[in-house]
Coordinates of C-alpha atoms and ligand atoms in Angstrom, one line a residue:
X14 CA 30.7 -0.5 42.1
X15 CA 31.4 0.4 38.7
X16 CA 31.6 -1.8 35.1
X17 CA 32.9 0.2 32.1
X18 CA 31.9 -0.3 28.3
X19 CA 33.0 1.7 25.3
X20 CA 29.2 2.1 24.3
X21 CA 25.8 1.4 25.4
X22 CA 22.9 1.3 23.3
X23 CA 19.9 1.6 24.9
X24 CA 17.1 -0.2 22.5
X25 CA 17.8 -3.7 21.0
X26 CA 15.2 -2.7 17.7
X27 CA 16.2 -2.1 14.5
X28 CA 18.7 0.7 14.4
X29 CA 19.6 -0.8 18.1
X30 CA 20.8 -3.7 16.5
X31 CA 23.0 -2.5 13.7
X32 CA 24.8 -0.3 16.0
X33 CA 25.5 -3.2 18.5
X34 CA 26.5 -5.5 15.8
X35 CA 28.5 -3.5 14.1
X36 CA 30.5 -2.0 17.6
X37 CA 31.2 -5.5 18.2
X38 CA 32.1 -7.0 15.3
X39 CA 34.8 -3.9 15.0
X40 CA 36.3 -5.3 18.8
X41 CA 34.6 -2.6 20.5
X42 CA 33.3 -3.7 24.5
X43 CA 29.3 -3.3 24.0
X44 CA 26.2 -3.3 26.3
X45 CA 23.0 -3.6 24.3
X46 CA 19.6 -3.2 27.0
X47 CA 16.8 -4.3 25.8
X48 CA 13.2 -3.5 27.5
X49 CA 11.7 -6.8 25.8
X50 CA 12.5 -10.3 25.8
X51 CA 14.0 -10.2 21.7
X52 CA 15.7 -8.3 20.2
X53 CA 14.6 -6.9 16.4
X54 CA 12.2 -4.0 17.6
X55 CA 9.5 -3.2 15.0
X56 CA 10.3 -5.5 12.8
X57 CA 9.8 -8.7 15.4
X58 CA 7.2 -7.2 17.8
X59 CA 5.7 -4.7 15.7
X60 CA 5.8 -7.2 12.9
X61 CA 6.7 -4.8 10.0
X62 CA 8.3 -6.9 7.6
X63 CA 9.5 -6.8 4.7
X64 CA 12.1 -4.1 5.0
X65 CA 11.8 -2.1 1.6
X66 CA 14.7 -1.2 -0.9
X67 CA 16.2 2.3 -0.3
X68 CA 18.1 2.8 -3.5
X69 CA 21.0 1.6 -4.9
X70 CA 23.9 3.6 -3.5
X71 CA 22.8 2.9 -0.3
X72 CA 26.3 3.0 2.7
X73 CA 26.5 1.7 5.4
X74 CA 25.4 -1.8 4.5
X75 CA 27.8 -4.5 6.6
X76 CA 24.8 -5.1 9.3
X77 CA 21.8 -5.3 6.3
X78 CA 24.1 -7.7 4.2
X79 CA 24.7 -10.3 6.8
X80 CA 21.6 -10.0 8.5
X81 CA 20.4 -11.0 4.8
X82 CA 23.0 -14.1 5.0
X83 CA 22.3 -15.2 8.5
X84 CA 18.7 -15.1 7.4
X85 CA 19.3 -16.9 4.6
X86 CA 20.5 -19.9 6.1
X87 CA 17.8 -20.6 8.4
X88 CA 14.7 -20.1 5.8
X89 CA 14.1 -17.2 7.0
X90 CA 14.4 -14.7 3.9
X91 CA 13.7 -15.1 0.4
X92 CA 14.9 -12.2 -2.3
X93 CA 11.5 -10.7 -4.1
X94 CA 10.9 -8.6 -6.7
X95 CA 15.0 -7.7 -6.3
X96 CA 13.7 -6.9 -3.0
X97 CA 16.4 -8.8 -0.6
X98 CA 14.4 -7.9 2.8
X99 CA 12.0 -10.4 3.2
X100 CA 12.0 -11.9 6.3
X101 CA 10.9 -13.8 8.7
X102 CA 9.9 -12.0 11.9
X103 CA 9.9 -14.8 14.4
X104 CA 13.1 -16.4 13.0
X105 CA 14.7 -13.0 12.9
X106 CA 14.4 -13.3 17.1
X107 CA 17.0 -16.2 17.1
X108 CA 19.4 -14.7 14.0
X109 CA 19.6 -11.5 16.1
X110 CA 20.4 -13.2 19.1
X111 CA 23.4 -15.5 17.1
X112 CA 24.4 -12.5 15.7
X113 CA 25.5 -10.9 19.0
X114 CA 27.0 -13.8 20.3
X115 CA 29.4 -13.8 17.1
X116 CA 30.7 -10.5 18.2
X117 CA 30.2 -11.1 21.9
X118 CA 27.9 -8.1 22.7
X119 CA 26.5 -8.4 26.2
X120 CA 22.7 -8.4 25.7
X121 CA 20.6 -7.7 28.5
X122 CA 16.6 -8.4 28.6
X123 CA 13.7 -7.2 30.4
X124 CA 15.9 -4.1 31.3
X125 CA 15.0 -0.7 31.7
X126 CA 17.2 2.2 32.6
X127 CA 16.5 3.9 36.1
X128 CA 19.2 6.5 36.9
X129 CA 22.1 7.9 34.8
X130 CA 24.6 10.0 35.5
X131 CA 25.9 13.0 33.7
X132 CA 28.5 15.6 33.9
X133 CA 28.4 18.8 32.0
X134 CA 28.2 17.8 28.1
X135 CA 29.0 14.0 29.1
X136 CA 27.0 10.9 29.9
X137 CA 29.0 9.6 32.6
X138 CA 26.8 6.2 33.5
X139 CA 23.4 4.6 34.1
X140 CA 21.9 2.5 36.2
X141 CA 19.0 -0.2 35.7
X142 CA 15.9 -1.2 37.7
X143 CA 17.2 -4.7 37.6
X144 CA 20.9 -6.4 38.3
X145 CA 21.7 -6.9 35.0
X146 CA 26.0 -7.9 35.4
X147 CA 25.9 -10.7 37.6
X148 CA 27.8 -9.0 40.3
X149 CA 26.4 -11.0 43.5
X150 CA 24.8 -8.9 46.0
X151 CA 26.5 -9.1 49.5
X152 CA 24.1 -11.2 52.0
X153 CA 22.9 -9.8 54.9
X154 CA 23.4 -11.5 58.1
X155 CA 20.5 -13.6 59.7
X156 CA 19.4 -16.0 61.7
X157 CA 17.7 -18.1 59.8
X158 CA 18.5 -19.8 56.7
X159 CA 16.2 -20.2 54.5
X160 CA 15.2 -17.0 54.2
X161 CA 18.4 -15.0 52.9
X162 CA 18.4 -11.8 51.8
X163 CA 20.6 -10.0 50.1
X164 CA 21.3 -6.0 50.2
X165 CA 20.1 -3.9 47.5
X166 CA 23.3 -3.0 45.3
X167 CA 23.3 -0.4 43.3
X168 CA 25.9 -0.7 40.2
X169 CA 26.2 2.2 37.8
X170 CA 27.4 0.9 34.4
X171 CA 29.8 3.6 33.1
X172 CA 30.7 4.0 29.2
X173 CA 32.5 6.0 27.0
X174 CA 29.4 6.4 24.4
X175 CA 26.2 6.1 25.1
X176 CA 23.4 5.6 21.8
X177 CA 19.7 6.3 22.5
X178 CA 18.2 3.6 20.1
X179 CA 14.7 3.2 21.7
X180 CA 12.7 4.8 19.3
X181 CA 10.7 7.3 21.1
X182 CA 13.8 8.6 22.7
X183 CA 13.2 7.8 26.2
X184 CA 16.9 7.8 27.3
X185 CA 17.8 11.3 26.1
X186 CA 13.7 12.4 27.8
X187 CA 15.6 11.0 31.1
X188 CA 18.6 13.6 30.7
X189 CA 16.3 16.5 30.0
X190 CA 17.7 16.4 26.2
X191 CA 16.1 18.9 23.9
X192 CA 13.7 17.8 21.3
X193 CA 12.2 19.1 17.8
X194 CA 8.7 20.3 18.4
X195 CA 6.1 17.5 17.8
X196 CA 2.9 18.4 15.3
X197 CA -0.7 18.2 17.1
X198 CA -1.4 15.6 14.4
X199 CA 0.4 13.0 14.6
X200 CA 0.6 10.2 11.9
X201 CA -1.7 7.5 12.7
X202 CA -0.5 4.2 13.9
X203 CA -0.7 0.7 12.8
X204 CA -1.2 -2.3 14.7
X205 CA 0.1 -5.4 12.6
X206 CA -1.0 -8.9 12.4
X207 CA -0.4 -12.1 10.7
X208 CA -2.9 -14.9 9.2
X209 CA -1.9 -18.3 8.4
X210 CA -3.6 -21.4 6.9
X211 CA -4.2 -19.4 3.6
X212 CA -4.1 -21.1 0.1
X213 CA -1.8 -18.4 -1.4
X214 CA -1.3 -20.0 -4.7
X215 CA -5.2 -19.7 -5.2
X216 CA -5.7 -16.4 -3.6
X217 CA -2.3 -14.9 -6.0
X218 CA -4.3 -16.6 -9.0
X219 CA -7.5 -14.6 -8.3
X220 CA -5.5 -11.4 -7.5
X221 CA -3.9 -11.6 -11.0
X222 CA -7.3 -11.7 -12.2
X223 CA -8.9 -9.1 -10.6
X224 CA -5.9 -6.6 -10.8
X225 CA -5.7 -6.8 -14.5
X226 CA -3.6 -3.4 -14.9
X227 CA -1.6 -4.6 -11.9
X228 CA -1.5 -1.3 -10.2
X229 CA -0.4 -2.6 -6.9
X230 CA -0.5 -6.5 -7.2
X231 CA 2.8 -9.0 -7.6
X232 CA 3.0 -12.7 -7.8
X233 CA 6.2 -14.8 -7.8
X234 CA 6.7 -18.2 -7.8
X235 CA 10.3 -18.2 -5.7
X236 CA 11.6 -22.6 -5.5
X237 CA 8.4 -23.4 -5.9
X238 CA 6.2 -21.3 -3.3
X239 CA 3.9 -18.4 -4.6
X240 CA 5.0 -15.2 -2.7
X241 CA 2.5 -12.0 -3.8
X242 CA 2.1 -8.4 -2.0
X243 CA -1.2 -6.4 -2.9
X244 CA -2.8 -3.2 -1.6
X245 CA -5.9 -1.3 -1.0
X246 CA -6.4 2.2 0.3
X247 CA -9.6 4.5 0.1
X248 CA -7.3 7.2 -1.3
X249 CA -8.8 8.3 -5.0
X250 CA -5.3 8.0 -6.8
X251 CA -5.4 4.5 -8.2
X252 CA -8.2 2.1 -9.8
X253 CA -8.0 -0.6 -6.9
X254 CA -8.8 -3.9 -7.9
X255 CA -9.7 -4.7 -4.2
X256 CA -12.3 -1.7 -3.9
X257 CA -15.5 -3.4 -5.2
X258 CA -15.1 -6.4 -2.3
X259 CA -14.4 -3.1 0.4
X260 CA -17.2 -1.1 -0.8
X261 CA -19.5 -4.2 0.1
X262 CA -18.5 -5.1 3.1
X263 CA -19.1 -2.2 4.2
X264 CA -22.5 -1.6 3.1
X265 CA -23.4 -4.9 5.0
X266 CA -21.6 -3.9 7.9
X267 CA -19.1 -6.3 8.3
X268 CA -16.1 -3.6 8.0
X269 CA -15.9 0.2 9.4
X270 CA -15.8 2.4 6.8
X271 CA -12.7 3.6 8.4
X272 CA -11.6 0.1 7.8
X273 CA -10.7 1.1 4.3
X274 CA -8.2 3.5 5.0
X275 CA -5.1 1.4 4.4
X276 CA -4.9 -2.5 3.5
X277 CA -1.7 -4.0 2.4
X278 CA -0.2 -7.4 2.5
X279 CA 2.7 -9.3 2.0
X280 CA 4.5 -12.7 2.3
X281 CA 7.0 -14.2 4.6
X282 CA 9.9 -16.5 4.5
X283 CA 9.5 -19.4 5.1
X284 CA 5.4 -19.6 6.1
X285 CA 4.3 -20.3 3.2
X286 CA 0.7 -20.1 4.3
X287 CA 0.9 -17.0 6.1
X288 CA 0.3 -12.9 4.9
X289 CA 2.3 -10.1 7.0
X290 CA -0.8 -7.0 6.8
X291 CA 0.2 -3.7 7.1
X292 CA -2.9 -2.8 8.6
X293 CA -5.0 -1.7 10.3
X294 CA -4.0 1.9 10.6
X295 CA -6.0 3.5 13.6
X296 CA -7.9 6.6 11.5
X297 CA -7.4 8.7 15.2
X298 CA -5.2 11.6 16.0
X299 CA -3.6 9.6 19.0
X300 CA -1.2 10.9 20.6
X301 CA 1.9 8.2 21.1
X302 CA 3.2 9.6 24.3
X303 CA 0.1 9.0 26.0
X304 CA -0.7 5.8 27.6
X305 CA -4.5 6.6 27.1
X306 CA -4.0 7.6 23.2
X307 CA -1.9 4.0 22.4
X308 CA -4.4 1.6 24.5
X309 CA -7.5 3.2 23.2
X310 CA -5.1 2.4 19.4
X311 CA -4.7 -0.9 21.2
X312 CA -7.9 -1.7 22.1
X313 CA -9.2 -0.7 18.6
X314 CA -6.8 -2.1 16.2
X315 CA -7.2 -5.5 17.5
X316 CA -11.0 -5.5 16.7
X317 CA -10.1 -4.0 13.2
X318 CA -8.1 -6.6 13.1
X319 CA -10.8 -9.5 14.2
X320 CA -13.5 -7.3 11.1
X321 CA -10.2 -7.6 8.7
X322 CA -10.2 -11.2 9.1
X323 CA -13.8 -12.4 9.4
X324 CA -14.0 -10.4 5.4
X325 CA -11.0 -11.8 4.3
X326 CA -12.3 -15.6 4.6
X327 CA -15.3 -14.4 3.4
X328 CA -14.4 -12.3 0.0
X329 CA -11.1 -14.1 -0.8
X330 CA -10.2 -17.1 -2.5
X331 CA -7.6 -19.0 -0.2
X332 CA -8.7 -17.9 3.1
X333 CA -11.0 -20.6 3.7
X334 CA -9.0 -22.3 6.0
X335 CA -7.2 -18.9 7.5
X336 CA -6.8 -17.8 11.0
X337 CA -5.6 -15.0 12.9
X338 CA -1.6 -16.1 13.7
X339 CA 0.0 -13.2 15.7
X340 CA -1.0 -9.5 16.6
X341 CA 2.0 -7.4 17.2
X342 CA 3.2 -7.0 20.0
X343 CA 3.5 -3.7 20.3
X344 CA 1.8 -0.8 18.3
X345 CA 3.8 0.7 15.3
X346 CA 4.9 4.3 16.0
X347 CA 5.9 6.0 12.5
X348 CA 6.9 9.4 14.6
X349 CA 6.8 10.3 18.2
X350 CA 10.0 12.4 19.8
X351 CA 12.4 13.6 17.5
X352 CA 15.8 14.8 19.3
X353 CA 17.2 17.9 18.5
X354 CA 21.0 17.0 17.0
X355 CA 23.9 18.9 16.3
X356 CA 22.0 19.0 13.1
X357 CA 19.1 19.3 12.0
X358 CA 17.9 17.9 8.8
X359 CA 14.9 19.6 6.6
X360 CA 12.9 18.7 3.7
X361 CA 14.9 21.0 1.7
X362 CA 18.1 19.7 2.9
X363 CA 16.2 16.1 1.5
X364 CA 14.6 17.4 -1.2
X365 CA 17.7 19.3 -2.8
X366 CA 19.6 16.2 -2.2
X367 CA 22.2 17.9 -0.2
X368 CA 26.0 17.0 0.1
X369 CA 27.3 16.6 3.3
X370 CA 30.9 15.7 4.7
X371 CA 30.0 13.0 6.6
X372 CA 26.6 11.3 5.2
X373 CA 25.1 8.7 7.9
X374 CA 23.4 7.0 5.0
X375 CA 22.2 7.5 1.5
X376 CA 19.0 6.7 0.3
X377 CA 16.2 7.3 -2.6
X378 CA 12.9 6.2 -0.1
X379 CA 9.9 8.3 -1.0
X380 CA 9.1 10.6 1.7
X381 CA 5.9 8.6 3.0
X382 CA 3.9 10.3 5.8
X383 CA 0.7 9.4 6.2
X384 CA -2.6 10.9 7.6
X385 CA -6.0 9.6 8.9
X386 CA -8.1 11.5 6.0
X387 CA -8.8 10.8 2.8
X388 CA -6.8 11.6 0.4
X389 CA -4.2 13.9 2.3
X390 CA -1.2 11.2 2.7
X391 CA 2.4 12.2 1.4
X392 CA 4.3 9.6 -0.9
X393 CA 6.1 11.4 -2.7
X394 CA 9.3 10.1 -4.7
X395 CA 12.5 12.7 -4.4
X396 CA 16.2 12.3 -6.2
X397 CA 18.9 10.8 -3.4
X398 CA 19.3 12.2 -0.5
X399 CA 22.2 12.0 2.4
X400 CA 22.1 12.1 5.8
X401 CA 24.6 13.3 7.9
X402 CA 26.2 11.7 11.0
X403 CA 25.9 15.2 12.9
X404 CA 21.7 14.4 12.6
X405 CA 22.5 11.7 15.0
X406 CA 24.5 13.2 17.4
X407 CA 22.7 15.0 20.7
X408 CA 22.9 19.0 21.3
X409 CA 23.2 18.7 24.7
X410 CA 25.6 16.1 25.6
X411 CA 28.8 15.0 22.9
X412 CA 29.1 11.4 23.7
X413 CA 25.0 10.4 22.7
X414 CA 24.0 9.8 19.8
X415 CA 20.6 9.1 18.9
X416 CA 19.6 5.9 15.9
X417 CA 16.7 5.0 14.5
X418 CA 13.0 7.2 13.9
X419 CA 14.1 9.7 16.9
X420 CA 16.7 11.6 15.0
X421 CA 16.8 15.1 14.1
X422 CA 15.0 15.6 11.5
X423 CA 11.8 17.4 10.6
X424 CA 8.6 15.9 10.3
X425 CA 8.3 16.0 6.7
X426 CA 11.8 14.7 6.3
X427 CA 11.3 11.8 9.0
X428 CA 8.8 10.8 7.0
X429 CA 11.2 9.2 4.5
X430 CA 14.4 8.3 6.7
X431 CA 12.6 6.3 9.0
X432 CA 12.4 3.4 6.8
X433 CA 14.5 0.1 7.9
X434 CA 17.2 0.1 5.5
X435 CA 18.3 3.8 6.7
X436 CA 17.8 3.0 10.5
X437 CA 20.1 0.0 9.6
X438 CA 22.6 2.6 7.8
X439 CA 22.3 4.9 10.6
X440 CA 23.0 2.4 13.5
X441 CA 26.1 1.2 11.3
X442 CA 27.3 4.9 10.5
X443 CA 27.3 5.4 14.9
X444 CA 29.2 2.6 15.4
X445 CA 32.0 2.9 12.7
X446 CA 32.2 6.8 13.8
X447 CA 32.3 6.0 17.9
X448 CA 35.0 3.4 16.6
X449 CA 37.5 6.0 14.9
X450 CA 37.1 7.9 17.8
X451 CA 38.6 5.8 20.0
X452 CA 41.3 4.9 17.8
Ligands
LIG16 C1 3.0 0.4 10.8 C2 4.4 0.7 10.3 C3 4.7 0.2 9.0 C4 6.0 0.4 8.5 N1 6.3 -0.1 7.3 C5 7.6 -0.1 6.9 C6 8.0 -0.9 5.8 O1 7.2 -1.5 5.2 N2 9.3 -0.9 5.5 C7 10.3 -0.2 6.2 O2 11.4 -0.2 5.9 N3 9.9 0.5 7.3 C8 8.6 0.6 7.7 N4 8.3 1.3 8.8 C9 9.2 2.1 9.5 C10 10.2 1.3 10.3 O3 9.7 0.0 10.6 C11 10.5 2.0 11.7 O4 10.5 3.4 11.6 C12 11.8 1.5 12.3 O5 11.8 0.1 12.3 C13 12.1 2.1 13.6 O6 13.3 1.6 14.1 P1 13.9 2.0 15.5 O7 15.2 1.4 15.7 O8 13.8 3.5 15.6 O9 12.8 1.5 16.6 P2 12.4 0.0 17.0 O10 12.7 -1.0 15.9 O11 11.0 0.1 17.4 O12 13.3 -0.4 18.2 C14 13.2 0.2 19.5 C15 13.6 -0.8 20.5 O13 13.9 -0.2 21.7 C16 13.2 -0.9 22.8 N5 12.9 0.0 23.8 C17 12.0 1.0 23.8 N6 12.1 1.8 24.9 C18 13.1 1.2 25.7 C19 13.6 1.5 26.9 N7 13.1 2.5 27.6 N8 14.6 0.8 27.4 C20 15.1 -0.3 26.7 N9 14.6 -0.6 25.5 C21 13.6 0.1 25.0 C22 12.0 -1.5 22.1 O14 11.5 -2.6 22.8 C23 12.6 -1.9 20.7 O15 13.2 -3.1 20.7 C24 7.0 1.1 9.3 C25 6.6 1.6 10.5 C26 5.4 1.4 11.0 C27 5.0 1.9 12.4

């Protein structure tokens, strides 16, 4: 039995999303399967929010924009420092899933992809490990009633498009799709977390007073609630306010010394006593792909994260009262498998702020890669740059495409297009191009 969709995204996460959305909303028929039970990706489970600005002649912006509005409405996003992304993970879970429903995607949870068919350069159809179309399997015939059983039935979904949005590109590793080669060091990962019951107005008050050259620090009172970010890394390139209070707790042993490596927070919408951290970032050369690398970063990040907290009520003002809220869900990944595209895009191509006929996205985001050592990160600021739409397209089959931190790109240039704003832009850029082809 056989069910037909113009496209099927494989990945409900960030570029997953803006792809879905936007095939909808232009009256395409679309399946979005999603492994998890919410949509959103890293910015719900791996709790990276906000989503930073990307420039100012940014395309491809339909999906950002309402996302912005719908967020908006419920409390869930505030506009700071002209920055318009920050949002509210956990209400972001129930906009998404409104969102959908507006332009009637079919959204399938807790759905993985087991089989999928394909004919020379074609993706013909897939099949899940679960029945995810509500076609009724055909009982088989026994004798007693209470225990009915029903036949296995196996339904291959067919489409006309197919778009690989799950990050690490497990789809097109199914099909035996070619990939860019990875580096033997990979970028380290980050598991996030969340603390709530903090007094932010007092600890902003004290960060304005300790950062007195305000090299990373920003307070803002938006209607009446104190929203700050800060930062801290053991990099040498700044003066940073927070150092003196790391150096310490180290020397008494309540932090690592790796523990210094990267600290950043922010606020959310709409929690007014909560900080997002960006932290900790395992200081490891793990290896994404492997289940031993990512629970040993498991395992580890949650009792950086446990050492992060215990010094935060004890060195800043306003964390009296603070607990641990939420650890991510999942680990964040900033680079695993990259597929190889019709394209693919180098750090000259980025760095020379190449034209091309039909840009994906357009963006100004630093190239940011970042590395467990000392002083040896990249963020480095470049001119514009473009994308183009052939970066997202597979070598080996012409109806995939590939969204989101998998594309084909370099490693040096991933470093700077992986950022939400462009996995937005590219998600939208798929969706309007799979849409003109079937017009
Ligand atoms: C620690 C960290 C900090 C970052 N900080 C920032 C920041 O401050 N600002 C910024 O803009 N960007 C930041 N980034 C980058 C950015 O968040 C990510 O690169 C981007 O969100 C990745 O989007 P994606 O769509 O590729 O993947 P995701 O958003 O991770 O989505 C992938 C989705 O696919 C699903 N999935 C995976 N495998 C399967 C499967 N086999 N079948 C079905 N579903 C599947 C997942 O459950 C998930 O929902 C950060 C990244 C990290 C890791």
């Amino acid at each position: 039995m056989n069910k037909f969709y113009d496209v099927i995204i494989i990945g409900g996460g960030t570029a997953g999303c803006a792809t879905a959305y936007i095939a909808g909303k232009l009256g395409l028929k679309v399946l979005l399967i999603e492994k998890g039970i919410h949509l959103g990706g890293t910015m719900t489970s791996g709790l990276v929010v906000p989503v930073m600005k990307s420039g100012n002649h940014q395309i491809n912006t339909d999906f950002y924009n309402i996302l912005v509005e719908e967020m908006h409405k419920v409390g869930g996003q505030v506009t700071y420092q002209d920055n318009s992304g920050w949002f509210n993970p956990e209400l972001m879970k129930i906009v998404l899933d409104k969102m959908m429903k507006d332009v009637s995607v079919d959204v399938r949870y807790n759905a993985e992809v087991k089989d999928v068919k394909t004919e020379g350069k074609y993706v013909l159809s897939l099949e899940t490990n679960k029945e995810i179309l509500s076609v009724y399997n055909e009982e088989v015939d026994t004798d007693n009633i209470s225990l009915k059983k029903y036949k296995p039935l196996s339904v291959y979904i067919e489409a006309k498009y197919f778009v690989d949005a799950t990050g690490n590109c497990d789809f097109s590793n199914n099909i035996n799709c070619k990939f860019l080669e990875m580096k033997s060091e990979y970028q380290p990962m980050s598991l996030r977390f969340l603390m709530s019951g903090i007094d932010i107005e007092k600890f902003g008050k004290w960060l304005l007073e300790k950062d007195t050259d305000r090299n990373v620090t920003t307070v803002e009172n938006i209607d009446g609630v104190t929203h700050l970010s800060t930062a801290y890394t053991w990099d040498t390139d700044k003066q940073w306010a927070l150092a003196p209070f790391f150096d310490k707790a180290v020397k008494e042993g309540l932090l690592k010394d790796s523990d210094r490596n990267y600290f950043q927070v922010f606020t959310v919408a709409g929690m007014p006593t909560t900080l997002a951290f960006n932290c900790p970032r395992i200081p490891e050369n793990l290896n994404p792909n492997l289940v031993k690398d990512t629970s040993k970063a498991l395992i580890e990040g949650r009792e950086a994260i446990y050492r992060l907290s215990l010094f935060c009520k004890k060195y800043f003002p306003g964390f009296e009262n603070a607990y641990i809220s939420n650890i991510a869900d999942f680990l964040g990944v900033r680079v695993s498998n990259r597929l190889k595209g019709k394209y693919v895009y180098t750090i000259d191509d980025l760095k020379s702020g190449k034209k091309f006929e039909h840009p994906a996205l357009i963006s100004n985001y630093p190239v940011d890669v970042h590395n467990k050592s000392k002083n040896t990160s990249t963020l480095e600021q470049t001119g514009e740059y473009q994308l183009p739409i052939e970066s997202l397209m597979s070598y080996d089959y012409d109806n995939l495409f590939v969204v989101g931190r998998g594309i084909s790109a370099d490693y040096m240039a991933q470093g700077a297009l992986r950022v939400q704003a462009s996995c937005f832009s590219m998600g939208e850029a798929v969706a309007k191009y799979i849409k003109n082809q079937l017009s």
